[in-house]
Amino acid sequence: MSQPFAKLPAWADYGLLPLINLIVAFLVAGLVVLLVGESPIDAAVLMVKGAFGSGDGVGYTLYYATNFIFTGLCVAVAFHCGLFNIGGEGQAYIGGLGVSLVGLWLGNFLPWWLTFPLAILASALVGALWALIPAWLQAKRGSHVVITTIMFNFIAASIMVYVLVGVLKPAGSQAPETRVFAEGGQLPGLGWLLELVGLSMRSAPLNVSFLLALVAAFLVWVLIWRTKLGYEIRTMGFSPKAARYAGISELRIIIITMMISGALAGMMALNPIMGAQHRMQLDFVAGAGFVGIAVALMGRSHPAGIVLAAILFGMLYQGGAEIAFDMPNISRDMIVIIQGLVILFAGALEHMFRPSLQRIFYRLGRAKNRTAAAVIAGGNQ
Amino acid sequence: MDSFTTVLQLFDSTIRLSAPLLLACLAGLYSERAGIFDIGLEGKMLAGAFAAGAVATWFGSAYLALLAAVLVSVALGLVHGFASITHRGNQIVSGVAINFIAAGTTVILGQAWFSQGGRTPSLPNAARFNPINLPGTEAMRGLPIVGPLYYELISGHSVLVYLAFLLVPFTWWVLYRTRFGLRLRAVGENPAAVDTAGISVPWLRYRAVICCGVLCGIAGAYLATAQGAGFVKDMTAGKGYIALAALIFAKWRPVQAMFACLLFGFLDAVGIRMQGHPLPLIGEVPVQFMQALPYILTVVLLAGFIGKAIPPKAGGVAYVKER
C-alpha cells in the first residue's frame, strides 16, 4: 500500500490506460463470441469491413456516431459537475417532441435552413426542460439525480407511447409514428462530404446533424475549459466544498449544467427524425442515450475523446449489423455487451491496472536514474 | 362473478406481481444497507431468469434452475463487489455496466443456444414451480368470506411466493436481531467504526453483495420458472428499477419494503385489469399512465413531499482503510 508510485506521464494516463481498458473489454467480448461458436477474429474483420468498406458503410458509421456524440457530450458535461445523468435516453426521447413539432408544422412552408435552427432550439429546449426537474430536485431537495433521471426515462417512455399512439399518429394509420414531414422538415444529406474523399454514398442517412454534432463538441470544449461557467462547473465537480467556499451557487450550477446536458441529449433527436426518417417513430432513440455513458467514460469526458469514442461505437453499430448477415448468431445485441464491458472496464474498473502500471513506470524511472548516475560516476573517475 | 371475487382476484394477482419486486427489493436492502448502491438489480434478475430458463430446459428440474439462477446472479454480484469494493470504482457505473452485460449476453446466448429469437423454449409444468394448495383449502372453501379468502388469496401460489414473503420477517430478524445484521447496518453508516472494532469492512460488504445476488437470483428464477414458462427477452422490463424505487419508498426497511412492493404490484394489477374499462368519474385512464405511476410516485417521494428518504450514510462511498 505504502509503496511509492510514480506519477504517470500524461500520454500513459490519457492514452495507454484507456487503451488497456478498451483492449481488455474487447478480449472479454471476444470470449462471448467464442462461446457462441464463432471466431472473434473473423468477426472483427467483418465488422471493420462492414463499417469502413464502402461509402454507405462509412455513411452509416458516421450517422450512428452523430447520435453518440450528442449523448456522450450530454453525459460528459454532467460528469464534469460530478453529476451522473443516466437520463440522456429520456431527454433525447422527449426532445423528439420539439423536433417533430417544428417538422410537422413549420416544415410545410419554410425551407430546411430555416427549420433547422428552429428545430435545434426546440429540441434543446424540450430536452433541457426534461432535465430541469431532476436537477431542481437534486439541488433543492437532495434527491439523487441518478435515481430521478432513471425514473424520468420510464416516464418519458410512457408519455411518448401515449403521444405517438394517441395524438400524433395520423388517422387511419396503424404504425405508432407521425406522418412524413414535408420538404422543409427534411435535412440534406452529406454525400458531397464523402465524395471529397472519393467515396460515394447511396442510401446511408448521414446528414448535416453530423456537422452540428462536431460544432457542439467544440462548443462544449470552449464551455468547459475556456469560460468562467465551465471553471465553476469543474470546481463543483472536483470539490463541492471548495465551490461553496468560493461563493459559487450550488443550485445555479447544478441546474445550468443539467439543462445543458439535457439540451445536448435533446438535440440528438434531430439526427434520426429530421435527418434520416423524416418522421418520429416509436423508440427512435434505441439505447443511444445509454451508449452515451460508455462513450463519455471512454472519451474521458473530453470532447475530442468523445468524438473518437462515438465513431468507434458507430463502427460497432454499423459493423455489428453487417456481421449479422454472415454470422446469424451475432446480432446487434453484441454491441450491448461490448457497451457494458466498456462501461465496466473503462468506468468502474478504471483503476484496476493503474497501480501495476505505476509500479512499472516507477521501476523504469528508477532504472533510468541508476544508469544515468552510473554514467556520471563513470565520467568522474 | 360478484365484486367480492373480482377484488380477491385483483389482490391475488397483486401478490403474484409483487413477489419478484419484493425479492429484488430485499436484495437491494442487504446491499445498500451495507453501503453498496446497486443499480444492477435489474441485470442480475435478468441473468438469473435466463440461467433458470436455460437450465430448466436442459435438465427439466425447477430446483436446479433455481440453483443456476442464484449462482449466475451471485457471480454478477461478485463482479460488482470486485469493482466497487476491491477496486473502489464508482458503484453506479458498475451497476449500469452489469445491466448492459446481462441484457446483451442473455439475448446473444439465448439465440445461439435455442435459436428462438432470444427466448428459451416453453417449459413443461414438470420443470416449473407450480402453485401449491395449502392444506384444508377444499374443506374451508364452503365457509363464507374466510373460505374464498383462503382459497383465492392465500393458497395456490408457487413456493417462491411464500419464500419471498417469509423472507420479510427473516430479513427483519437478521438485520435487527443478529450480530451480522448489526455489523451490516454499521458498515453502511460508519465503516471506519466497524474497521476500528477489528472487523473487515470488505469481507462484510462482500457478504452483503452475495446476499443480494442470492435474492436477485431467486427473483429471476421466479420470473422464468414460476410466473412465466421460460425466459423471454428483456423479461424483467424495469422491475429491478421499480424494486429500487420501492426500496427508497420503504426507506431501506424490510417490513415497509413489503408494503411498498405490494403497492407497486397492486398498481400493476389494476393497470392490467383496467385496460379497456373506463372508470366511472375520470373516464378511461391511459395504460401508459398506470405504467408510469410507480415512477412518478417515487419521484414525488424523493422530492420529500411524502416524508424524507435518507439513504445509509456511507452508501456509494468506497472505504479507504489507511490514512
XYZ file of C-alpha atoms in Angstrom:
704
model
C 0.000 0.000 0.000
C 2.644 2.447 1.013
C 4.940 1.670 -1.901
C 5.771 4.910 -3.676
C 4.035 5.245 -7.014
C 5.421 7.246 -9.882
C 3.054 9.783 -11.323
C 2.073 8.559 -14.751
C 3.130 10.683 -17.714
C 0.192 12.294 -19.497
C 0.385 10.049 -22.557
C 0.116 6.971 -20.346
C -2.713 8.425 -18.282
C -4.818 9.591 -21.204
C -3.688 7.207 -23.914
C -2.200 3.980 -22.620
C -4.514 3.320 -19.674
C -7.791 3.796 -21.609
C -6.301 1.669 -24.391
C -5.518 -1.168 -21.978
C -9.050 -0.959 -20.528
C -10.526 -0.995 -24.011
C -8.436 -3.973 -25.105
C -9.463 -5.955 -22.031
C -13.130 -5.126 -22.703
C -12.798 -6.372 -26.286
C -10.952 -9.506 -25.182
C -13.828 -10.402 -22.869
C -16.298 -9.633 -25.669
C -14.241 -11.977 -27.850
C -14.789 -14.704 -25.254
C -18.543 -14.257 -25.665
C -18.141 -14.598 -29.445
C -16.185 -17.822 -28.867
C -18.921 -19.074 -26.564
C -21.435 -18.534 -29.344
C -19.272 -20.665 -31.605
C -17.831 -18.069 -33.977
C -14.311 -16.816 -34.486
C -13.679 -13.457 -32.797
C -11.007 -12.554 -35.356
C -13.315 -13.211 -38.303
C -15.994 -11.195 -36.513
C -13.619 -8.272 -36.032
C -12.562 -8.349 -39.695
C -16.184 -8.474 -40.847
C -17.041 -5.628 -38.527
C -14.316 -3.294 -39.738
C -15.105 -4.166 -43.352
C -18.800 -3.530 -42.814
C -18.157 -0.203 -41.143
C -15.480 1.245 -43.439
C -15.503 -0.982 -46.510
C -17.886 1.130 -48.597
C -19.200 4.650 -48.900
C -22.500 3.586 -47.409
C -20.704 1.798 -44.579
C -18.835 4.982 -43.677
C -22.056 6.980 -44.020
C -23.898 4.727 -41.598
C -20.965 4.638 -39.185
C -20.859 8.435 -39.023
C -24.663 8.598 -38.825
C -24.654 6.435 -35.686
C -21.631 8.330 -34.385
C -23.661 11.563 -34.620
C -26.168 10.189 -32.098
C -23.404 9.073 -29.756
C -21.506 12.374 -29.921
C -24.614 14.174 -28.654
C -25.415 11.685 -25.892
C -21.735 11.312 -24.965
C -21.412 15.083 -24.563
C -24.614 15.047 -22.510
C -23.141 12.563 -20.023
C -19.716 14.245 -20.051
C -20.968 17.739 -19.217
C -22.794 16.323 -16.204
C -19.701 14.304 -15.216
C -17.633 17.484 -15.066
C -20.050 18.753 -12.435
C -19.896 15.471 -10.520
C -23.390 14.525 -11.630
C -24.300 11.247 -13.282
C -27.047 11.877 -15.822
C -28.458 8.468 -16.782
C -31.452 10.273 -18.229
C -29.975 11.007 -21.660
C -32.228 8.354 -23.138
C -35.393 10.018 -21.840
C -34.199 13.549 -22.597
C -33.449 12.599 -26.198
C -36.782 10.803 -26.492
C -38.735 13.797 -25.225
C -36.530 16.089 -27.338
C -38.128 14.354 -30.316
C -41.322 16.219 -29.455
C -39.653 19.558 -30.146
C -38.168 18.341 -33.435
C -41.472 16.844 -34.553
C -43.493 19.939 -33.770
C -41.156 22.060 -35.913
C -41.003 19.417 -38.634
C -44.737 18.824 -38.779
C -45.769 22.456 -38.620
C -43.044 24.768 -39.980
C -41.740 22.119 -42.360
C -44.775 22.767 -44.518
C -43.825 26.284 -45.565
C -40.226 27.050 -44.535
C -37.038 25.805 -46.240
C -34.790 23.421 -44.282
C -32.145 26.058 -43.442
C -34.808 27.965 -41.511
C -36.467 24.971 -39.852
C -33.098 23.510 -38.858
C -32.083 26.244 -36.366
C -35.636 26.351 -35.030
C -35.661 22.585 -34.588
C -32.291 22.795 -32.817
C -33.741 25.348 -30.414
C -36.933 23.372 -29.880
C -35.221 20.035 -29.266
C -32.630 21.592 -26.957
C -35.307 23.416 -25.032
C -37.505 20.367 -24.547
C -34.536 18.211 -23.548
C -33.313 20.883 -21.129
C -36.737 21.210 -19.520
C -36.950 17.434 -19.065
C -33.595 17.568 -17.249
C -34.633 20.597 -15.215
C -36.917 18.684 -12.846
C -34.320 16.119 -11.722
C -31.786 18.947 -11.488
C -34.042 21.053 -9.314
C -34.866 18.058 -7.121
C -31.158 17.311 -6.689
C -30.164 20.871 -5.936
C -33.098 21.861 -3.782
C -34.459 18.693 -2.188
C -31.366 16.486 -2.204
C -32.910 13.620 -4.127
C -30.245 11.744 -6.037
C -30.081 12.681 -9.696
C -29.218 9.109 -10.710
C -32.472 7.711 -9.360
C -34.658 10.561 -10.574
C -33.220 10.505 -14.102
C -33.820 6.726 -14.314
C -37.413 7.312 -13.236
C -37.714 10.091 -15.804
C -36.559 7.734 -18.543
C -39.517 5.484 -17.805
C -41.924 8.394 -17.509
C -40.672 9.794 -20.837
C -41.153 6.407 -22.492
C -44.748 6.234 -21.231
C -45.516 9.772 -22.375
C -44.060 9.172 -25.825
C -46.006 5.941 -26.306
C -49.141 7.802 -25.311
C -48.390 10.741 -27.615
C -47.397 8.624 -30.610
C -50.254 6.150 -30.304
C -52.922 8.566 -29.209
C -52.128 12.054 -30.506
C -49.570 12.301 -33.320
C -50.492 9.175 -35.260
C -52.295 10.143 -38.484
C -55.870 8.904 -38.719
C -56.221 5.543 -40.418
C -52.592 4.564 -39.822
C -51.593 1.549 -37.733
C -47.906 2.222 -37.089
C -47.182 4.353 -33.984
C -45.402 7.168 -35.828
C -46.082 10.667 -37.156
C -46.725 11.424 -40.814
C -43.704 12.029 -43.037
C -42.523 15.650 -42.809
C -42.845 17.944 -45.807
C -39.745 19.009 -47.755
C -38.870 21.773 -45.293
C -38.666 19.279 -42.413
C -36.016 17.147 -44.065
C -32.299 17.759 -43.577
C -29.966 17.417 -46.577
C -27.522 14.522 -46.680
C -23.772 14.802 -46.579
C -22.978 12.774 -49.702
C -20.778 15.602 -51.018
C -18.581 15.397 -47.934
C -17.816 11.742 -48.595
C -17.320 12.434 -52.296
C -14.496 14.794 -51.337
C -12.561 11.760 -50.113
C -13.598 9.646 -53.088
C -16.452 7.674 -51.509
C -19.961 7.510 -52.848
C -22.949 7.265 -50.513
C -26.267 5.999 -51.874
C -28.656 5.070 -49.073
C -26.815 5.985 -45.861
C -28.669 8.624 -43.817
C -25.641 10.735 -42.884
C -26.848 14.361 -42.762
C -25.947 17.844 -41.586
C -26.654 16.935 -37.939
C -23.193 15.356 -38.028
C -21.657 18.788 -38.559
C -23.868 20.153 -35.802
C -22.546 17.420 -33.501
C -18.950 18.440 -34.255
C -19.808 22.089 -33.581
C -21.487 21.056 -30.327
C -18.352 19.126 -29.321
C -16.193 22.188 -29.954
C -18.589 24.449 -28.037
C -18.585 22.055 -25.102
C -14.776 22.201 -25.068
C -14.935 26.007 -25.073
C -17.556 25.981 -22.337
C -15.759 23.570 -20.010
C -12.167 24.789 -20.382
C -12.375 28.355 -21.619
C -15.238 30.065 -19.762
C -15.954 31.157 -16.218
C -19.048 28.963 -16.103
C -17.004 25.947 -17.160
C -14.478 26.672 -14.437
C -17.276 26.822 -11.886
C -18.731 23.553 -13.197
C -15.372 21.804 -12.883
C -14.798 23.262 -9.422
C -18.168 21.918 -8.338
C -17.316 18.520 -9.757
C -13.882 18.446 -8.176
C -14.908 19.605 -4.726
C -18.385 20.884 -3.906
C -16.984 22.231 -0.629
C -14.373 24.335 -2.383
C -17.035 25.616 -4.748
C -19.202 26.644 -1.811
C -16.298 28.474 -0.133
C -15.565 30.227 -3.412
C -19.091 31.601 -3.394
C -20.328 29.502 -6.301
C -24.046 28.867 -6.071
C -24.614 25.119 -5.977
C -28.236 25.481 -7.044
C -27.370 27.602 -10.053
C -24.514 25.428 -11.300
C -26.377 22.124 -10.908
C -29.439 23.434 -12.715
C -27.483 25.075 -15.545
C -25.239 22.026 -16.023
C -28.124 19.591 -16.094
C -30.034 21.798 -18.523
C -27.047 21.975 -20.874
C -26.709 18.233 -20.544
C -30.396 17.710 -21.297
C -30.241 20.115 -24.226
C -27.376 18.143 -25.783
C -29.343 14.914 -25.390
C -32.447 16.575 -26.836
C -30.546 17.667 -29.948
C -29.714 14.040 -30.637
C -33.330 13.641 -31.766
C -32.622 15.834 -34.833
C -30.454 13.189 -36.430
C -32.853 10.233 -36.674
C -36.063 12.281 -37.001
C -35.294 15.185 -39.341
C -32.127 13.717 -40.787
C -32.937 10.102 -41.535
C -36.566 9.000 -41.167
C -38.278 12.393 -41.725
C -40.888 11.352 -39.153
C -40.918 10.382 -35.470
C -41.150 6.676 -34.751
C -41.657 4.737 -31.559
C -38.401 4.186 -29.647
C -36.276 6.130 -32.147
C -33.546 6.687 -29.536
C -32.919 2.934 -29.393
C -30.483 2.986 -26.496
C -28.257 5.779 -27.821
C -28.727 7.617 -24.516
C -27.145 4.717 -22.683
C -24.352 4.299 -25.223
C -23.504 7.888 -24.305
C -22.409 6.688 -20.866
C -19.862 4.316 -22.403
C -18.761 6.965 -24.894
C -18.224 9.592 -22.201
C -16.293 7.194 -19.978
C -14.129 6.032 -22.846
C -13.532 9.557 -24.101
C -12.508 10.623 -20.594
C -15.223 13.305 -20.746
C -13.151 15.296 -23.239
C -14.958 16.330 -26.461
C -12.081 15.123 -28.660
C -12.101 11.748 -26.919
C -15.885 11.625 -27.150
C -15.881 12.172 -30.925
C -13.349 9.348 -31.324
C -15.254 7.036 -28.955
C -18.525 7.879 -30.730
C -17.030 6.927 -34.096
C -15.797 3.664 -32.556
C -19.296 2.877 -31.301
C -20.761 3.969 -34.623
C -18.445 1.436 -36.207
C -19.632 -1.225 -33.772
C -23.256 -0.453 -34.607
C -22.824 -0.446 -38.352
C -20.317 -3.326 -38.399
C -22.500 -5.272 -35.987
C -25.431 -5.022 -38.382
C -23.205 -6.318 -41.192
C -21.867 -9.236 -39.138
C -25.404 -10.467 -38.546
C -25.650 -11.395 -42.260
C -22.674 -13.737 -42.120
C -22.892 -14.872 -38.507
C -26.579 -15.206 -37.640
C -25.734 -15.943 -34.007
C -24.294 -12.480 -33.527
C -26.936 -9.792 -33.594
C -26.743 -6.158 -32.687
C -27.191 -7.147 -29.041
C -23.487 -7.966 -29.124
C -22.981 -4.202 -29.006
C -24.920 -4.031 -25.764
C -22.441 -6.484 -24.242
C -19.440 -4.549 -25.556
C -21.015 -1.347 -24.276
C -21.461 -2.937 -20.832
C -17.889 -4.233 -20.819
C -16.506 -0.838 -21.840
C -18.502 0.808 -19.052
C -17.191 -1.811 -16.622
C -13.513 -1.665 -17.581
C -13.192 1.986 -18.588
C -15.537 3.194 -15.845
C -15.932 1.098 -12.746
C -12.609 -0.735 -13.030
C -10.612 2.167 -14.438
C -8.173 1.965 -11.556
C -7.591 -1.772 -11.812
C -4.472 -1.510 -13.967
C -3.285 1.826 -12.634
C -1.237 0.550 -9.657
C 0.620 -2.043 -11.742
C 1.239 0.488 -14.488
C 2.506 2.984 -11.925
C 4.807 0.325 -10.490
C 6.219 -0.375 -13.953
C 6.817 3.308 -14.609
C 8.384 3.676 -11.158
C 10.813 0.813 -11.859
C 11.590 2.180 -15.309
C 12.221 5.625 -13.877
C 14.490 4.227 -11.159
C 16.442 2.108 -13.628
C 16.954 5.126 -15.848
C 18.146 7.216 -12.917
C 20.567 4.491 -11.875
C 22.130 4.206 -15.333
C 22.323 7.968 -15.529
C 24.017 8.046 -12.116
C 26.398 5.282 -13.199
C 27.312 7.177 -16.344
C 28.004 10.324 -14.315
C 30.006 8.348 -11.743
C 31.974 6.661 -14.524
C 32.705 10.006 -16.142
C 34.124 11.385 -12.882
C 36.683 8.632 -12.430
C -68.921 -13.087 -10.900
C -69.584 -10.887 -7.916
C -67.454 -7.952 -6.950
C -66.028 -9.750 -3.911
C -64.419 -12.361 -6.169
C -63.161 -9.623 -8.503
C -61.465 -7.852 -5.618
C -59.999 -11.126 -4.402
C -58.610 -11.880 -7.841
C -57.156 -8.407 -8.027
C -55.366 -8.945 -4.717
C -54.318 -12.391 -5.860
C -52.566 -11.018 -8.935
C -51.139 -8.236 -6.758
C -49.365 -10.888 -4.708
C -48.078 -12.678 -7.794
C -46.787 -9.456 -9.333
C -45.198 -8.105 -6.188
C -43.278 -11.273 -5.294
C -40.379 -10.663 -7.731
C -40.328 -6.983 -6.755
C -40.133 -7.977 -3.112
C -37.275 -10.415 -3.678
C -35.306 -7.835 -5.658
C -36.134 -5.125 -3.151
C -34.869 -7.194 -0.210
C -31.785 -7.991 -2.293
C -31.125 -4.300 -2.692
C -31.765 -3.810 1.007
C -28.901 -6.101 2.055
C -26.533 -4.440 -0.369
C -27.470 -0.826 0.234
C -27.666 -1.214 3.986
C -24.021 -2.277 3.777
C -23.169 0.844 1.820
C -23.043 -0.635 -1.690
C -25.510 1.045 -4.022
C -26.886 -1.378 -6.534
C -28.393 -0.183 -9.798
C -27.660 -3.666 -11.129
C -30.647 -5.433 -9.544
C -32.294 -5.435 -12.961
C -29.351 -7.093 -14.691
C -28.839 -9.722 -12.016
C -32.515 -10.618 -12.108
C -32.435 -10.857 -15.888
C -29.314 -13.022 -15.927
C -30.838 -15.219 -13.212
C -34.050 -15.595 -15.191
C -32.086 -16.630 -18.269
C -29.975 -19.135 -16.334
C -33.140 -20.595 -14.800
C -34.864 -20.843 -18.182
C -31.851 -22.497 -19.822
C -31.163 -24.992 -17.034
C -34.840 -25.898 -16.684
C -34.925 -26.605 -20.427
C -31.850 -28.829 -20.315
C -32.450 -30.722 -17.097
C -36.165 -30.328 -16.531
C -35.739 -29.507 -12.862
C -37.065 -26.332 -11.300
C -34.750 -26.629 -8.300
C -31.639 -26.980 -10.450
C -32.885 -23.958 -12.366
C -33.189 -22.014 -9.133
C -29.660 -23.031 -8.160
C -28.292 -21.918 -11.538
C -30.103 -18.594 -11.312
C -28.642 -17.961 -7.863
C -25.115 -18.900 -8.976
C -25.186 -16.642 -12.030
C -26.671 -13.758 -10.109
C -24.114 -14.120 -7.311
C -21.332 -14.183 -9.898
C -22.537 -10.872 -11.311
C -22.857 -9.569 -7.763
C -19.231 -10.509 -7.153
C -18.206 -8.593 -10.277
C -19.988 -5.591 -8.782
C -18.198 -6.240 -5.496
C -14.825 -6.637 -7.206
C -15.264 -3.314 -8.970
C -16.766 -1.303 -6.137
C -15.228 -2.877 -3.014
C -11.805 -4.139 -4.087
C -11.064 -1.529 -6.732
C -13.190 1.274 -5.230
C -14.790 2.008 -8.562
C -17.941 4.027 -8.960
C -20.789 1.813 -7.738
C -23.371 3.333 -10.037
C -21.191 2.976 -13.120
C -20.518 -0.639 -12.189
C -24.226 -1.353 -11.723
C -25.070 0.207 -15.076
C -22.378 -1.937 -16.705
C -23.842 -5.099 -15.196
C -27.289 -4.244 -16.518
C -25.954 -3.905 -20.061
C -23.814 -7.023 -19.879
C -26.808 -9.032 -18.677
C -29.181 -7.531 -21.253
C -26.829 -8.306 -24.148
C -25.492 -11.680 -23.021
C -28.889 -13.222 -22.335
C -30.102 -12.412 -25.857
C -26.901 -13.470 -27.645
C -26.533 -16.746 -25.740
C -30.269 -17.427 -25.917
C -30.231 -17.018 -29.678
C -27.098 -19.125 -30.085
C -28.277 -21.965 -27.841
C -32.005 -22.128 -28.551
C -32.494 -20.193 -31.846
C -35.856 -18.786 -30.819
C -35.070 -15.104 -31.117
C -33.504 -14.782 -27.654
C -36.084 -16.739 -25.690
C -35.799 -20.192 -24.160
C -38.228 -22.954 -25.164
C -41.516 -23.107 -23.350
C -41.204 -25.175 -20.184
C -43.443 -28.099 -19.283
C -45.106 -27.907 -15.881
C -42.722 -30.523 -14.504
C -39.830 -28.090 -14.930
C -41.582 -25.191 -13.215
C -42.561 -24.113 -9.734
C -46.264 -24.882 -9.733
C -48.961 -23.459 -7.489
C -49.308 -25.437 -4.290
C -52.574 -25.850 -2.483
C -52.252 -25.287 1.221
C -53.823 -27.931 3.485
C -57.534 -27.602 4.148
C -58.264 -25.436 1.105
C -61.089 -27.589 -0.171
C -62.556 -28.144 3.275
C -62.680 -24.435 4.064
C -63.898 -23.363 0.649
C -67.527 -23.557 1.676
C -67.140 -21.099 4.565
C -68.358 -17.560 3.893
C -65.675 -14.881 3.357
C -62.851 -16.784 5.072
C -63.196 -19.694 2.662
C -62.744 -17.792 -0.637
C -60.170 -15.550 1.018
C -58.077 -18.560 1.951
C -58.765 -20.318 -1.332
C -58.157 -17.425 -3.707
C -55.691 -15.232 -1.922
C -53.510 -17.228 0.418
C -53.426 -20.667 -1.124
C -52.451 -21.562 -4.675
C -49.149 -19.691 -5.120
C -45.800 -21.170 -6.001
C -43.364 -21.938 -3.244
C -41.202 -18.951 -4.244
C -44.025 -16.535 -3.427
C -44.263 -17.899 0.094
C -40.485 -17.767 0.312
C -40.498 -14.106 -0.722
C -42.977 -13.133 1.960
C -41.300 -15.276 4.639
C -38.041 -13.528 3.837
C -39.515 -10.268 5.117
C -39.642 -11.255 8.812
C -36.420 -13.216 8.310
C -34.641 -10.149 6.943
C -36.006 -8.056 9.770
C -34.660 -10.608 12.242
C -31.262 -10.778 10.552
C -30.961 -7.021 10.328
C -32.111 -6.062 13.809
C -31.554 -9.152 15.962
C -28.276 -10.705 14.863
C -24.659 -9.691 15.158
C -24.254 -9.904 11.382
C -27.195 -7.543 10.905
C -25.857 -5.019 13.371
C -22.486 -5.020 11.642
C -24.160 -4.837 8.242
C -26.063 -1.733 9.239
C -22.988 -0.254 10.874
C -20.816 -0.728 7.810
C -23.362 1.191 5.785
C -23.428 4.074 8.206
C -19.881 4.300 9.501
C -17.397 1.826 8.070
C -14.497 3.388 9.977
C -16.130 2.421 13.284
C -16.575 -1.152 12.063
C -12.952 -1.224 10.999
C -11.805 0.097 14.374
C -13.687 -2.747 16.022
C -11.440 -5.139 14.135
C -13.999 -6.321 11.613
C -13.095 -6.490 7.948
C -15.102 -3.928 6.005
C -14.513 -5.527 2.565
C -15.446 -9.044 3.734
C -18.619 -7.756 5.379
C -19.560 -5.858 2.241
C -18.766 -8.846 0.056
C -21.157 -10.937 2.167
C -23.861 -8.301 1.699
C -23.293 -8.331 -2.053
C -23.563 -12.150 -2.046
C -26.866 -11.996 -0.109
C -28.064 -9.515 -2.718
C -27.041 -11.851 -5.524
C -28.833 -14.828 -3.979
C -32.101 -12.927 -3.664
C -31.890 -11.448 -7.176
C -31.285 -14.954 -8.486
C -34.426 -16.220 -6.752
C -36.356 -13.306 -8.218
C -35.087 -14.183 -11.688
C -35.933 -17.861 -11.241
C -39.421 -16.839 -10.157
C -39.927 -14.857 -13.368
C -38.749 -17.631 -15.678
C -39.974 -20.775 -13.928
C -42.950 -19.770 -11.785
C -44.665 -16.680 -13.187
C -43.719 -17.466 -16.784
C -42.813 -20.694 -18.523
C -39.360 -19.930 -19.817
C -37.137 -16.920 -20.361
C -38.270 -14.134 -22.673
C -36.009 -11.368 -23.971
C -35.883 -8.425 -21.541
C -38.411 -10.138 -19.266
C -37.543 -8.051 -16.197
C -38.793 -4.957 -18.070
C -37.726 -2.437 -15.461
C -38.737 -4.475 -12.406
C -35.254 -4.020 -10.961
C -35.693 -0.262 -11.071
C -39.174 -0.458 -9.558
C -37.685 -2.590 -6.773
C -35.095 0.113 -6.275
C -37.878 2.672 -6.124
C -39.728 0.517 -3.599
C -36.571 0.329 -1.506
C -36.351 4.101 -1.363
C -40.084 4.297 -0.727
C -39.587 1.968 2.236
C -36.643 3.999 3.467
C -34.454 0.878 3.445
C -36.570 -1.078 5.973
C -37.785 -4.659 5.363
C -41.423 -4.563 6.503
C -42.082 -1.263 4.773
C -40.364 -2.692 1.692
C -43.042 -5.393 1.607
C -45.814 -2.797 1.695
C -44.125 -0.683 -0.978
C -43.775 -3.724 -3.242
C -47.396 -4.679 -2.623
C -48.410 -1.137 -3.556
C -46.441 -1.231 -6.820
C -47.712 -4.747 -7.527
C -51.248 -3.536 -6.907
C -50.804 -0.619 -9.326
C -49.554 -3.084 -11.913
C -52.514 -5.425 -11.335
C -55.008 -2.559 -11.508
C -53.368 -1.280 -14.677
C -53.692 -4.679 -16.352
C -57.286 -5.042 -15.238
C -58.353 -1.536 -16.240
C -57.322 -1.880 -19.880
C -60.434 -1.004 -21.813
C -62.558 -0.453 -18.702
C -63.386 3.237 -18.207
C -63.599 4.471 -14.632
C -66.917 5.984 -13.514
C -65.709 9.527 -12.801
C -62.465 10.015 -14.695
C -63.181 8.146 -17.887
C -60.635 5.806 -19.377
C -57.196 6.167 -17.822
C -54.397 5.589 -20.376
C -52.446 2.384 -19.732
C -49.258 4.366 -20.050
C -50.244 6.490 -17.062
C -50.717 3.431 -14.883
C -47.363 2.098 -16.045
C -45.637 5.354 -15.216
C -47.332 5.759 -11.845
C -44.742 3.862 -9.740
C -42.004 6.065 -11.176
C -43.981 9.254 -10.677
C -44.743 8.260 -7.079
C -41.067 7.596 -6.451
C -40.043 10.982 -7.815
C -42.667 12.666 -5.645
C -41.390 10.754 -2.631
C -37.786 11.587 -3.430
C -38.740 15.226 -3.637
C -39.575 14.891 0.033
C -43.278 15.542 -0.299
C -44.145 12.270 1.488
C -41.552 12.362 4.243
C -37.830 12.352 3.629
C -35.976 9.256 2.485
C -32.490 9.242 3.961
C -30.153 6.636 2.491
C -27.467 4.846 4.535
C -24.819 7.426 5.288
C -21.827 5.655 3.758
C -23.777 4.444 0.743
C -21.971 4.760 -2.556
C -18.646 5.622 -0.950
C -15.754 3.193 -1.151
C -13.928 2.643 2.113
C -10.270 3.576 2.209
C -8.586 1.920 5.134
C -5.275 3.610 5.627
C -4.737 7.324 6.018
